CSV table of C-alpha atoms and ligand atoms in Angstrom, one decimal:
chain,number,residue,atom,x,y,z
A,1,MET,CA,-20.9,18.4,-10.3
A,2,ASP,CA,-23.9,17.3,-8.1
A,3,LEU,CA,-23.5,14.2,-6.5
A,4,SER,CA,-26.4,12.9,-4.6
A,5,ALA,CA,-25.8,10.7,-1.8
A,6,THR,CA,-27.6,7.9,-2.9
A,7,ASP,CA,-25.7,8.0,-6.2
A,8,MET,CA,-22.2,8.1,-4.3
A,9,LEU,CA,-23.1,5.1,-1.8
A,10,ARG,CA,-24.1,3.1,-4.7
A,11,GLY,CA,-20.8,3.9,-6.7
A,12,LEU,CA,-18.8,3.4,-3.5
A,13,THR,CA,-20.4,-0.5,-2.8
A,14,GLU,CA,-20.0,-1.3,-6.4
A,15,ALA,CA,-16.4,-0.1,-6.0
A,16,THR,CA,-15.3,-1.4,-3.0
A,17,SER,CA,-17.2,-4.5,-2.3
A,18,THR,CA,-18.1,-6.4,-5.4
A,19,THR,CA,-16.3,-10.0,-5.4
A,20,VAL,CA,-14.4,-11.0,-8.3
A,21,THR,CA,-15.7,-14.3,-9.5
A,22,GLU,CA,-13.7,-14.8,-12.7
A,23,GLU,CA,-10.2,-15.4,-13.6
A,24,PHE,CA,-9.2,-14.3,-17.2
A,25,THR,CA,-6.1,-15.4,-18.8
A,26,ASP,CA,-4.4,-13.2,-21.4
A,27,VAL,CA,-7.5,-11.8,-22.8
A,28,THR,CA,-7.1,-8.6,-25.4
A,29,LEU,CA,-8.7,-5.7,-24.3
A,30,ALA,CA,-10.6,-2.9,-26.9
A,31,VAL,CA,-8.4,0.0,-26.5
A,32,GLN,CA,-10.3,3.5,-27.0
A,33,GLY,CA,-7.8,6.3,-27.8
A,34,GLU,CA,-4.3,5.7,-28.8
A,35,LEU,CA,-1.9,3.7,-26.5
A,36,PRO,CA,1.5,5.5,-26.7
A,37,ALA,CA,4.0,3.5,-28.6
A,38,ALA,CA,6.4,3.8,-26.0
A,39,ILE,CA,4.6,2.3,-23.2
A,40,ASP,CA,5.9,-1.4,-23.3
A,41,GLY,CA,5.6,-3.5,-20.3
A,42,VAL,CA,3.3,-4.8,-17.6
A,43,TYR,CA,1.4,-3.0,-14.9
A,44,PHE,CA,0.9,-5.3,-12.0
A,45,ARG,CA,-1.9,-4.1,-9.1
A,46,ASN,CA,-3.3,-5.8,-6.1
A,47,GLY,CA,-6.1,-5.2,-3.9
A,48,PRO,CA,-9.0,-7.0,-2.1
A,49,GLY,CA,-11.2,-9.2,-4.3
A,50,ARG,CA,-13.3,-11.4,-2.5
A,51,PHE,CA,-15.3,-9.9,0.2
A,52,GLU,CA,-17.8,-13.0,1.6
A,53,ARG,CA,-17.0,-16.2,2.1
A,54,GLY,CA,-19.9,-19.1,3.2
A,55,GLY,CA,-22.7,-16.3,3.2
A,56,HIS,CA,-20.5,-14.1,5.5
A,57,ARG,CA,-19.4,-10.8,4.6
A,58,TYR,CA,-15.9,-9.4,5.6
A,59,ARG,CA,-16.3,-6.1,7.5
A,60,HIS,CA,-13.4,-4.4,6.6
A,61,PRO,CA,-12.1,-3.1,3.2
A,62,PHE,CA,-8.7,-4.6,4.5
A,63,ASP,CA,-9.9,-8.3,5.1
A,64,GLY,CA,-10.8,-9.2,1.2
A,65,ASP,CA,-8.5,-11.8,-0.5
A,66,GLY,CA,-5.5,-10.7,-2.3
A,67,HIS,CA,-6.5,-10.6,-6.1
A,68,VAL,CA,-3.8,-9.6,-8.6
A,69,THR,CA,-4.4,-7.8,-12.0
A,70,ARG,CA,-1.7,-8.1,-14.7
A,71,LEU,CA,-2.3,-5.5,-17.7
A,72,ASP,CA,0.2,-6.2,-20.5
A,73,LEU,CA,0.9,-3.0,-22.8
A,74,GLY,CA,2.9,-2.8,-25.9
A,75,GLY,CA,2.5,-2.4,-29.6
A,76,GLY,CA,-0.6,-0.4,-29.0
A,77,ALA,CA,-2.6,-3.3,-27.4
A,78,VAL,CA,-3.7,-4.1,-23.9
A,79,ARG,CA,-4.0,-7.9,-22.6
A,80,TYR,CA,-5.4,-8.8,-19.2
A,81,THR,CA,-4.8,-11.6,-16.8
A,82,ASN,CA,-6.3,-11.7,-13.2
A,83,ARG,CA,-5.8,-14.3,-10.1
A,84,PHE,CA,-6.5,-14.6,-6.8
A,85,VAL,CA,-3.2,-15.2,-4.6
A,86,ARG,CA,-3.3,-18.9,-3.2
A,87,THR,CA,-2.5,-18.3,0.4
A,88,LYS,CA,-2.5,-21.6,2.4
A,89,GLU,CA,-5.5,-20.0,4.0
A,90,PHE,CA,-7.2,-18.8,0.8
A,91,VAL,CA,-6.9,-22.4,-0.4
A,92,GLU,CA,-8.3,-23.9,3.0
A,93,GLU,CA,-11.3,-21.7,2.9
A,94,GLU,CA,-11.9,-22.4,-0.6
A,95,ARG,CA,-12.1,-26.2,0.0
A,96,ALA,CA,-14.2,-25.7,3.4
A,97,GLY,CA,-16.6,-23.2,1.7
A,98,ARG,CA,-16.4,-21.0,4.8
A,99,MET,CA,-14.3,-18.7,7.1
A,100,ARG,CA,-11.7,-20.7,9.0
A,101,TYR,CA,-9.5,-17.9,9.8
A,102,ARG,CA,-9.8,-14.4,11.7
A,103,SER,CA,-9.1,-11.3,9.7
A,104,PHE,CA,-8.1,-7.7,10.7
A,105,GLY,CA,-11.4,-6.5,10.6
A,106,THR,CA,-13.6,-9.4,11.0
A,107,ASN,CA,-14.1,-12.2,13.4
A,108,LEU,CA,-15.3,-16.0,12.6
A,109,PRO,CA,-18.9,-16.1,12.7
A,110,GLY,CA,-20.5,-17.8,15.6
A,111,GLY,CA,-19.5,-15.2,18.2
A,112,LEU,CA,-17.4,-15.8,21.5
A,113,PRO,CA,-17.1,-19.9,21.1
A,114,ALA,CA,-15.7,-19.5,17.3
A,115,ASN,CA,-12.9,-16.7,18.1
A,116,LEU,CA,-11.8,-17.3,21.7
A,117,LEU,CA,-8.2,-17.8,21.5
A,118,ARG,CA,-8.1,-18.1,17.7
A,119,LEU,CA,-4.9,-16.5,17.6
A,120,THR,CA,-3.9,-17.1,13.8
A,121,PHE,CA,-5.1,-14.7,11.2
A,122,LYS,CA,-5.8,-14.9,7.5
A,123,ASN,CA,-2.7,-13.5,5.4
A,124,ALA,CA,-4.8,-11.6,3.1
A,125,ALA,CA,-1.9,-11.1,0.5
A,126,ASN,CA,-3.8,-7.9,-0.7
A,127,THR,CA,-2.1,-4.8,-0.2
A,128,SER,CA,0.8,-4.6,-2.6
A,129,VAL,CA,2.4,-6.3,-5.5
A,130,ARG,CA,6.3,-5.7,-6.4
A,131,TRP,CA,8.8,-6.8,-8.8
A,132,HIS,CA,12.4,-7.2,-7.4
A,133,ALA,CA,15.4,-9.0,-8.3
A,134,GLY,CA,13.4,-11.5,-10.9
A,135,ARG,CA,10.5,-12.2,-8.4
A,136,LEU,CA,7.1,-10.9,-8.2
A,137,LEU,CA,5.9,-10.6,-4.6
A,138,ALA,CA,2.2,-10.1,-3.3
A,139,LEU,CA,2.6,-8.2,0.0
A,140,TRP,CA,0.4,-7.9,3.1
A,141,GLU,CA,2.3,-6.3,6.2
A,142,GLY,CA,1.2,-8.6,9.0
A,143,GLY,CA,2.9,-11.6,7.3
A,144,PRO,CA,5.5,-13.0,4.8
A,145,PRO,CA,5.3,-12.1,1.0
A,146,HIS,CA,3.6,-14.6,-1.7
A,147,ARG,CA,6.0,-15.2,-4.8
A,148,LEU,CA,3.9,-15.0,-8.0
A,149,ASP,CA,4.7,-16.4,-11.6
A,150,PRO,CA,5.1,-12.9,-13.6
A,151,VAL,CA,3.3,-14.7,-16.6
A,152,THR,CA,0.5,-16.6,-15.5
A,153,LEU,CA,0.0,-15.0,-11.9
A,154,ALA,CA,0.1,-18.5,-10.5
A,155,THR,CA,1.1,-18.6,-6.8
A,156,LEU,CA,4.3,-20.1,-6.1
A,157,GLY,CA,4.4,-20.3,-2.3
A,158,THR,CA,5.6,-18.0,0.5
A,159,GLU,CA,8.9,-16.5,0.0
A,160,ASP,CA,11.2,-16.6,2.9
A,161,PHE,CA,14.5,-15.3,1.4
A,162,ASP,CA,16.6,-18.5,2.3
A,163,GLY,CA,15.1,-18.4,5.8
A,164,ARG,CA,16.1,-15.2,6.5
A,165,LEU,CA,12.4,-14.6,7.8
A,166,ASP,CA,12.4,-17.5,9.8
A,167,ASN,CA,10.8,-16.2,13.2
A,168,ALA,CA,12.9,-17.1,15.9
A,169,PHE,CA,11.7,-15.0,18.9
A,170,SER,CA,9.9,-17.4,20.7
A,171,LEU,CA,8.4,-21.0,20.6
A,172,ILE,CA,5.0,-19.7,21.0
A,173,GLY,CA,5.7,-17.0,18.4
A,174,ARG,CA,7.0,-19.5,16.0
A,175,TRP,CA,4.1,-21.5,16.5
A,176,LEU,CA,1.7,-18.5,15.8
A,177,ALA,CA,3.5,-17.3,12.9
A,178,PRO,CA,6.7,-19.1,11.9
A,179,LEU,CA,7.6,-16.5,9.2
A,180,LEU,CA,8.3,-13.0,10.2
A,181,PRO,CA,6.0,-9.8,8.7
A,182,PHE,CA,7.5,-8.2,5.6
A,183,SER,CA,5.6,-4.9,5.2
A,184,ALA,CA,3.9,-4.0,1.9
A,185,HIS,CA,5.8,-0.9,1.2
A,186,PRO,CA,9.4,-1.8,0.4
A,187,HIS,CA,11.5,0.9,-1.3
A,188,ILE,CA,13.5,0.0,-4.1
A,189,ASP,CA,16.7,2.0,-4.8
A,190,GLY,CA,16.5,3.1,-8.6
A,191,GLU,CA,20.2,3.1,-9.0
A,192,THR,CA,21.7,0.3,-6.9
A,193,GLY,CA,18.7,-2.0,-7.0
A,194,GLU,CA,18.6,-2.6,-3.1
A,195,LEU,CA,15.3,-3.1,-1.5
A,196,TYR,CA,14.6,-1.9,2.0
A,197,ASN,CA,11.8,-2.9,4.1
A,198,PHE,CA,10.5,-3.7,7.6
A,199,GLY,CA,8.4,-5.6,9.7
A,200,LEU,CA,6.6,-5.1,13.0
A,201,VAL,CA,6.7,-7.8,15.8
A,202,SER,CA,4.7,-7.4,18.8
A,203,GLY,CA,6.3,-8.7,22.1
A,204,SER,CA,8.1,-7.6,24.8
A,205,PRO,CA,9.6,-5.1,24.0
A,206,ASN,CA,7.9,-4.6,20.4
A,207,GLN,CA,10.6,-5.0,17.5
A,208,ILE,CA,11.0,-3.2,14.3
A,209,MET,CA,12.5,-5.8,11.7
A,210,LEU,CA,14.7,-3.9,9.3
A,211,TYR,CA,15.4,-6.0,6.0
A,212,ARG,CA,17.7,-5.0,3.0
A,213,VAL,CA,17.5,-7.2,-0.2
A,214,GLY,CA,20.4,-6.9,-2.7
A,215,PRO,CA,20.0,-6.6,-6.2
A,216,ASP,CA,20.8,-10.3,-6.4
A,217,GLY,CA,17.7,-11.2,-4.4
A,218,ARG,CA,19.8,-12.1,-1.3
A,219,MET,CA,18.7,-10.7,2.0
A,220,ASP,CA,21.3,-9.6,4.7
A,221,GLU,CA,21.1,-10.9,8.2
A,222,PRO,CA,17.7,-8.7,9.4
A,223,GLY,CA,18.5,-6.0,11.9
A,224,GLN,CA,16.2,-5.2,14.6
A,225,HIS,CA,15.2,-2.0,16.8
A,226,ALA,CA,13.3,-2.4,19.7
A,227,LEU,CA,10.4,0.1,20.0
A,228,PRO,CA,10.0,2.3,22.8
A,229,ARG,CA,6.2,1.3,22.9
A,230,PHE,CA,3.6,-0.7,20.6
A,231,SER,CA,3.1,1.3,17.4
A,232,PHE,CA,1.3,0.9,14.0
A,233,VAL,CA,3.5,1.5,10.9
A,234,HIS,CA,2.5,1.1,7.4
A,235,ASP,CA,5.2,2.8,5.6
A,236,LEU,CA,8.7,4.1,5.9
A,237,GLY,CA,11.0,6.8,4.5
A,238,VAL,CA,14.7,6.0,3.0
A,239,THR,CA,17.3,8.2,2.5
A,240,ARG,CA,21.1,7.9,1.5
A,241,HIS,CA,21.8,8.1,5.4
A,242,TRP,CA,18.4,7.3,7.2
A,243,LEU,CA,15.3,4.8,7.4
A,244,CYS,CA,12.6,7.3,9.0
A,245,PHE,CA,9.5,5.7,10.7
A,246,LEU,CA,6.7,7.5,12.1
A,247,LEU,CA,5.1,6.1,15.0
A,248,PRO,CA,1.7,7.2,16.1
A,249,ARG,CA,0.6,6.7,19.5
A,250,ALA,CA,-1.4,3.3,19.3
A,251,ASP,CA,-2.8,0.6,21.5
A,252,PHE,CA,-4.1,-3.0,21.0
A,253,ASP,CA,-6.3,-4.3,23.3
A,254,ILE,CA,-4.6,-7.6,23.5
A,255,PRO,CA,-6.7,-9.2,25.9
A,256,ARG,CA,-10.0,-8.6,24.5
A,257,ALA,CA,-8.8,-9.3,20.8
A,258,THR,CA,-7.4,-12.7,22.1
A,259,LEU,CA,-10.2,-13.5,23.8
A,260,GLY,CA,-12.0,-13.0,20.6
A,261,LEU,CA,-14.2,-10.2,22.4
A,262,THR,CA,-13.4,-7.7,19.4
A,263,THR,CA,-11.7,-7.7,16.2
A,264,ALA,CA,-8.0,-6.9,15.7
A,265,VAL,CA,-9.1,-3.4,14.2
A,266,GLY,CA,-11.7,-2.9,16.8
A,267,SER,CA,-9.3,-3.2,19.6
A,268,LEU,CA,-7.1,-0.8,18.1
A,269,SER,CA,-7.2,2.8,19.4
A,270,ILE,CA,-4.7,5.5,18.1
A,271,ALA,CA,-4.5,8.8,19.9
A,272,THR,CA,-4.0,11.1,17.0
A,273,GLU,CA,-4.5,14.1,19.3
A,274,ARG,CA,-1.1,13.3,20.6
A,275,PRO,CA,2.2,13.7,18.5
A,276,MET,CA,3.6,11.0,16.5
A,277,GLN,CA,7.0,10.0,17.3
A,278,VAL,CA,9.8,9.9,14.5
A,279,LEU,CA,12.3,7.3,14.7
A,280,MET,CA,15.4,8.0,12.5
A,281,LEU,CA,17.6,4.8,12.2
A,282,PRO,CA,20.8,4.6,10.5
A,283,ARG,CA,20.6,3.2,6.8
A,284,GLU,CA,23.9,1.6,7.4
A,285,PRO,CA,23.9,-0.1,10.8
A,286,GLY,CA,26.3,1.7,13.4
A,287,THR,CA,27.2,4.7,11.2
A,288,ALA,CA,24.9,7.0,13.4
A,289,THR,CA,23.1,7.1,16.5
A,290,PRO,CA,19.3,6.4,16.5
A,291,ARG,CA,17.2,9.4,17.1
A,292,LEU,CA,13.6,9.6,18.5
A,293,LEU,CA,12.1,13.0,17.4
A,294,THR,CA,8.6,14.5,18.6
A,295,GLY,CA,6.3,14.9,15.3
A,296,PRO,CA,3.1,16.3,14.5
A,297,PRO,CA,0.0,14.5,15.9
A,298,GLY,CA,-2.2,12.4,13.8
A,299,PHE,CA,-1.5,9.5,11.9
A,300,VAL,CA,0.3,8.6,8.7
A,301,PHE,CA,0.0,5.6,6.4
A,302,HIS,CA,2.3,6.6,3.4
A,303,VAL,CA,5.5,8.4,3.2
A,304,ALA,CA,5.6,10.2,-0.2
A,305,GLN,CA,9.3,10.6,-0.7
A,306,ALA,CA,12.4,11.1,1.8
A,307,PHE,CA,15.6,12.8,0.9
A,308,ASP,CA,18.7,14.4,2.6
A,309,ASP,CA,19.4,18.0,2.5
A,310,ALA,CA,23.0,19.6,2.5
A,311,ALA,CA,22.6,20.5,6.1
A,312,GLY,CA,22.4,16.8,7.3
A,313,ARG,CA,18.5,16.9,7.7
A,314,VAL,CA,16.2,14.8,6.4
A,315,VAL,CA,12.8,16.0,4.1
A,316,LEU,CA,10.0,13.8,4.3
A,317,ASP,CA,6.7,14.3,2.5
A,318,VAL,CA,3.8,12.1,4.3
A,319,VAL,CA,0.3,11.9,3.9
A,320,ARG,CA,-1.0,13.1,7.3
A,321,TYR,CA,-4.7,12.4,8.8
A,322,GLY,CA,-5.9,14.6,11.7
A,323,SER,CA,-7.7,11.5,12.7
A,324,TYR,CA,-7.6,7.9,12.0
A,325,PRO,CA,-9.5,7.2,9.1
A,326,ALA,CA,-12.7,5.0,10.1
A,327,LEU,CA,-12.3,2.7,7.0
A,328,ASP,CA,-14.7,0.1,8.2
A,329,ALA,CA,-17.4,2.7,7.5
A,330,LEU,CA,-16.5,3.2,4.1
A,331,GLU,CA,-19.5,6.0,3.6
A,332,ALA,CA,-17.9,8.2,5.5
A,333,LEU,CA,-15.5,8.3,2.2
A,334,PHE,CA,-18.3,10.3,0.5
A,335,HIS,CA,-19.3,12.8,3.1
A,336,ASP,CA,-17.3,15.8,3.8
A,337,PRO,CA,-14.6,14.7,6.3
A,338,PRO,CA,-14.6,16.9,9.6
A,339,GLU,CA,-12.4,19.7,9.4
A,340,GLY,CA,-8.8,18.1,9.5
A,341,ALA,CA,-9.6,14.6,9.0
A,342,ALA,CA,-8.8,14.6,5.5
A,343,PRO,CA,-5.7,12.8,4.3
A,344,ARG,CA,-3.1,15.6,3.1
A,345,LEU,CA,0.2,15.9,1.9
A,346,GLU,CA,2.7,17.5,4.3
A,347,ARG,CA,6.4,18.4,4.3
A,348,LEU,CA,8.4,17.7,7.5
A,349,LEU,CA,12.0,18.5,8.2
A,350,LEU,CA,13.8,16.0,10.6
A,351,ASP,CA,16.8,17.4,12.2
A,352,PRO,CA,18.8,14.6,13.7
A,353,MET,CA,21.5,17.1,15.5
A,354,ARG,CA,19.1,19.3,17.1
A,355,GLN,CA,16.7,16.5,17.5
A,356,ARG,CA,13.8,18.5,16.0
A,357,CYS,CA,10.8,17.9,13.5
A,358,GLU,CA,9.3,21.0,11.7
A,359,ARG,CA,6.6,21.2,9.5
A,360,LEU,CA,6.9,23.0,6.2
A,361,SER,CA,4.7,24.4,3.6
A,362,LEU,CA,4.3,22.3,0.2
A,363,GLY,CA,2.9,25.6,-1.1
A,364,THR,CA,-0.8,24.1,-1.3
A,365,ASP,CA,-1.5,24.1,2.5
A,366,ALA,CA,-4.3,26.8,3.1
A,367,ASP,CA,-7.1,24.6,1.5
A,368,SER,CA,-5.3,22.1,0.1
A,369,PRO,CA,-7.7,19.0,-1.1
A,370,ALA,CA,-7.3,15.5,-0.1
A,371,PHE,CA,-3.9,13.5,-1.3
A,372,GLU,CA,-3.7,9.9,-1.0
A,373,LEU,CA,-1.7,6.9,-2.4
A,374,PRO,CA,1.4,9.1,-3.3
A,375,VAL,CA,3.7,8.0,-6.3
A,376,GLY,CA,6.9,9.3,-7.7
A,377,ALA,CA,9.3,8.3,-10.6
A,378,PRO,CA,11.8,5.6,-9.7
A,379,ALA,CA,15.0,7.2,-8.6
A,380,ALA,CA,18.0,6.7,-6.4
A,381,LEU,CA,16.7,6.4,-2.7
A,382,GLY,CA,17.4,10.0,-1.0
A,383,ALA,CA,17.1,11.7,-4.0
A,384,PRO,CA,14.3,14.4,-4.2
A,385,ARG,CA,11.5,13.9,-6.8
A,386,ARG,CA,10.0,17.3,-7.4
A,387,ILE,CA,6.9,15.9,-9.2
A,388,LEU,CA,4.2,13.6,-6.9
A,389,TYR,CA,1.5,12.3,-8.0
A,390,GLY,CA,-1.8,10.8,-6.1
A,391,VAL,CA,-5.5,10.3,-5.8
A,392,GLY,CA,-8.3,12.9,-4.0
A,393,ALA,CA,-10.9,15.1,-4.2
A,394,PRO,CA,-10.6,18.0,-6.7
A,395,PRO,CA,-10.3,21.2,-5.4
A,396,GLY,CA,-13.7,22.8,-4.3
A,397,ARG,CA,-15.0,19.1,-3.5
A,398,ARG,CA,-13.8,17.5,-0.3
A,399,ALA,CA,-15.6,14.2,-1.2
A,400,PRO,CA,-15.5,11.6,-2.4
A,401,TYR,CA,-11.7,11.5,-2.0
A,402,PHE,CA,-10.7,9.0,-4.4
A,403,SER,CA,-12.2,10.6,-7.3
A,404,ALA,CA,-9.4,12.8,-9.0
A,405,ILE,CA,-6.3,11.8,-9.9
A,406,GLN,CA,-3.3,14.7,-8.7
A,407,ARG,CA,-0.1,16.0,-10.0
A,408,LEU,CA,2.0,18.1,-7.5
A,409,ASP,CA,4.9,20.0,-8.3
A,410,THR,CA,6.7,20.3,-5.1
A,411,GLU,CA,8.7,23.3,-6.1
A,412,THR,CA,6.1,26.0,-7.2
A,413,GLY,CA,2.8,24.3,-5.1
A,414,ALA,CA,1.1,23.8,-8.7
A,415,LEU,CA,-1.4,21.5,-8.2
A,416,THR,CA,-3.1,19.5,-11.6
A,417,THR,CA,-6.1,17.6,-11.4
A,418,ARG,CA,-8.0,15.3,-13.2
A,419,ASP,CA,-11.5,15.1,-12.3
A,420,PHE,CA,-13.4,11.7,-12.2
A,421,GLY,CA,-16.6,12.9,-11.1
A,422,LEU,CA,-18.5,9.9,-9.4
A,423,ASP,CA,-15.9,7.3,-10.6
A,424,LEU,CA,-13.3,6.3,-8.1
A,425,ALA,CA,-9.5,6.2,-9.2
A,426,GLY,CA,-7.0,3.8,-8.1
A,427,GLU,CA,-3.3,4.2,-7.3
A,428,PRO,CA,-1.8,6.3,-10.2
A,429,MET,CA,1.2,4.3,-11.7
A,430,LEU,CA,4.1,6.1,-13.2
A,431,VAL,CA,5.3,4.6,-16.5
A,432,PRO,CA,8.6,6.9,-17.0
A,433,GLY,CA,9.1,8.6,-20.4
A,434,ALA,CA,12.6,8.3,-21.9
A,435,GLY,CA,15.3,11.2,-22.3
A,436,GLY,CA,13.8,13.1,-19.1
A,437,GLU,CA,10.2,13.0,-20.3
A,438,GLU,CA,7.7,12.5,-17.5
A,439,GLY,CA,5.8,9.8,-18.8
A,440,TRP,CA,2.4,8.5,-18.4
A,441,LEU,CA,0.1,7.4,-15.6
A,442,LEU,CA,-1.8,4.1,-15.4
A,443,SER,CA,-5.2,3.8,-13.0
A,444,LEU,CA,-8.0,1.1,-12.5
A,445,VAL,CA,-10.9,3.7,-12.5
A,446,CYS,CA,-14.4,2.0,-11.0
A,447,ARG,CA,-17.0,3.4,-13.2
A,448,ALA,CA,-20.1,4.2,-10.7
A,449,GLY,CA,-23.6,2.7,-11.7
A,450,GLN,CA,-21.8,0.7,-14.8
A,451,GLY,CA,-20.5,-2.2,-13.2
A,452,ARG,CA,-17.2,-1.7,-14.8
A,453,THR,CA,-13.7,-1.1,-14.4
A,454,ASP,CA,-11.6,0.8,-16.9
A,455,LEU,CA,-7.6,1.0,-17.3
A,456,VAL,CA,-7.2,4.8,-18.0
A,457,VAL,CA,-3.9,6.1,-19.3
A,458,LEU,CA,-3.1,9.6,-18.6
A,459,ARG,CA,0.0,11.8,-19.8
A,460,ALA,CA,1.6,12.5,-16.6
A,461,ALA,CA,2.5,16.1,-17.3
A,462,ASP,CA,-1.1,17.2,-17.8
A,463,LEU,CA,-3.3,14.3,-16.7
A,464,SER,CA,-4.9,14.5,-20.1
A,465,ILE,CA,-6.5,11.0,-20.9
A,466,GLN,CA,-4.5,9.0,-23.9
A,467,ALA,CA,-6.6,5.9,-23.9
A,468,THR,CA,-9.0,3.8,-22.0
A,469,ALA,CA,-9.4,-0.1,-22.1
A,470,PRO,CA,-12.7,-1.5,-20.1
A,471,LEU,CA,-11.7,-4.7,-18.6
A,472,PRO,CA,-13.8,-7.6,-18.8
A,473,HIS,CA,-15.4,-7.6,-15.3
A,474,ALA,CA,-15.5,-5.2,-12.3
A,475,VAL,CA,-12.4,-5.2,-10.3
A,476,PRO,CA,-12.8,-3.4,-6.8
A,477,LEU,CA,-10.9,-0.3,-5.8
A,478,GLY,CA,-7.4,-1.6,-5.0
A,479,PHE,CA,-4.3,-0.6,-3.2
A,480,HIS,CA,-0.6,-0.8,-4.8
A,481,GLY,CA,1.3,-2.2,-7.8
A,482,CYS,CA,4.2,-1.6,-9.9
A,483,TRP,CA,5.1,-1.0,-13.6
A,484,VAL,CA,7.9,-3.6,-14.8
A,485,PRO,CA,9.3,-2.5,-18.4
A,486,ARG,CA,9.4,-5.4,-20.7
A,487,ALA,CA,13.0,-5.7,-20.8
A,488,GLU,CA,13.1,-6.3,-17.1
A,489,LEU,CA,10.5,-9.3,-17.6
A,490,SER,CA,12.7,-10.6,-20.3
A,491,LEU,CA,15.9,-10.7,-18.7
A,492,ALA,CA,14.3,-12.3,-15.6
A,493,ARG,CA,12.7,-15.1,-17.9
A,494,ARG,CA,16.1,-15.8,-19.3
A,495,ALA,CA,17.9,-16.0,-16.0
B,1,FE2,FE1,-0.3,1.7,1.4
């Protein structure tokens, strides 16, 4: 397909920076094609939905206010609801009609005087929305989760897990952030219902907080582990025995950010030419000695899966970037990335006994296409998933790399692709089929040049399109979400 740079840029701008101005409640969508009768539940997804405030635009896609979509699929029909997450900061800024908080990549308008020593940042609540133990949580890695009503999407307040997220590190720390961060990538055990997550706390030393929430929603006393140095971690891998973190060599220029001379992201430097460290912590505290291995260079946002092998090693499938992506210059997505810069799915083999990390082939290495937003089937944590799904550029086209949905068979290396051309596809969410059937994938696809977003339903096994349902408005490209079978929602309502 011949993609002109102008067309690509127009599509990109629509898909990543169109502010949502309307909130809909339980609107029935027209469905083209046939929605499989076995799909019965709700697809929740979160992403930035507001990109300006008081005439000033956010300068980074991670700064847009969290906007959650709810697609209720069942009986061949789709019903749609959307709401912004009403964080304290969102409500204050709505009332004031202007920015009142700094964001990850945007300082307050007004230069140095407006930003000097302004150390409280907006909880954007925009990265994921997850369902666990009858609670729907909007997540952002720099702060606590927000609890949402699973039917109306009304914001019910921050979730502190009965005080377990209270920040007790220091008076000043508590003043700046009364609640500890809870990352946007919790991992839920499909067998036991346990949830594992983490949060990074800056200090001396820097700490990684470790959270386990039981299937009843109760959080254990959080664990903590001092990091060898500051790092930037977005996701983790959880196996039957280990919690695994990839630690890139990252530095924040804290004085410059504190003085307001730069944004938080502007003060971040990641030495991607240097090896990452791989931190392995025992899943059950005290059952093994923590390990710190030397990994490959680069940067990793997402861990696609993690499992133990028979020899006591850990297989970690990760999406690795050769260099940190310049996400504030989004048009970079639409040009051929420099060699080695595109995100690629790779397999690491961690040997805690020999303290070694090896890179293995996933069968697609030679000219493997870009791959991001990895998703697998729900299963026990630590059980291998043969099939992984994600977004990327189709083979033979290196950009834009959110214009295809992919299915990778990790045993054979076979890669199946659904090419969306100029349109940009969001994270594919798996609806597992019954009786071992692979099921379906749901994705919100931004239609380039049409100011429209469609729900697209694909058969997971071959990525054929089963049904399409246009939303009543354009919803920008988002991040992460979850699928909740109707039976689980109904149980929660009765409890
Ligand atoms: Fe993520």
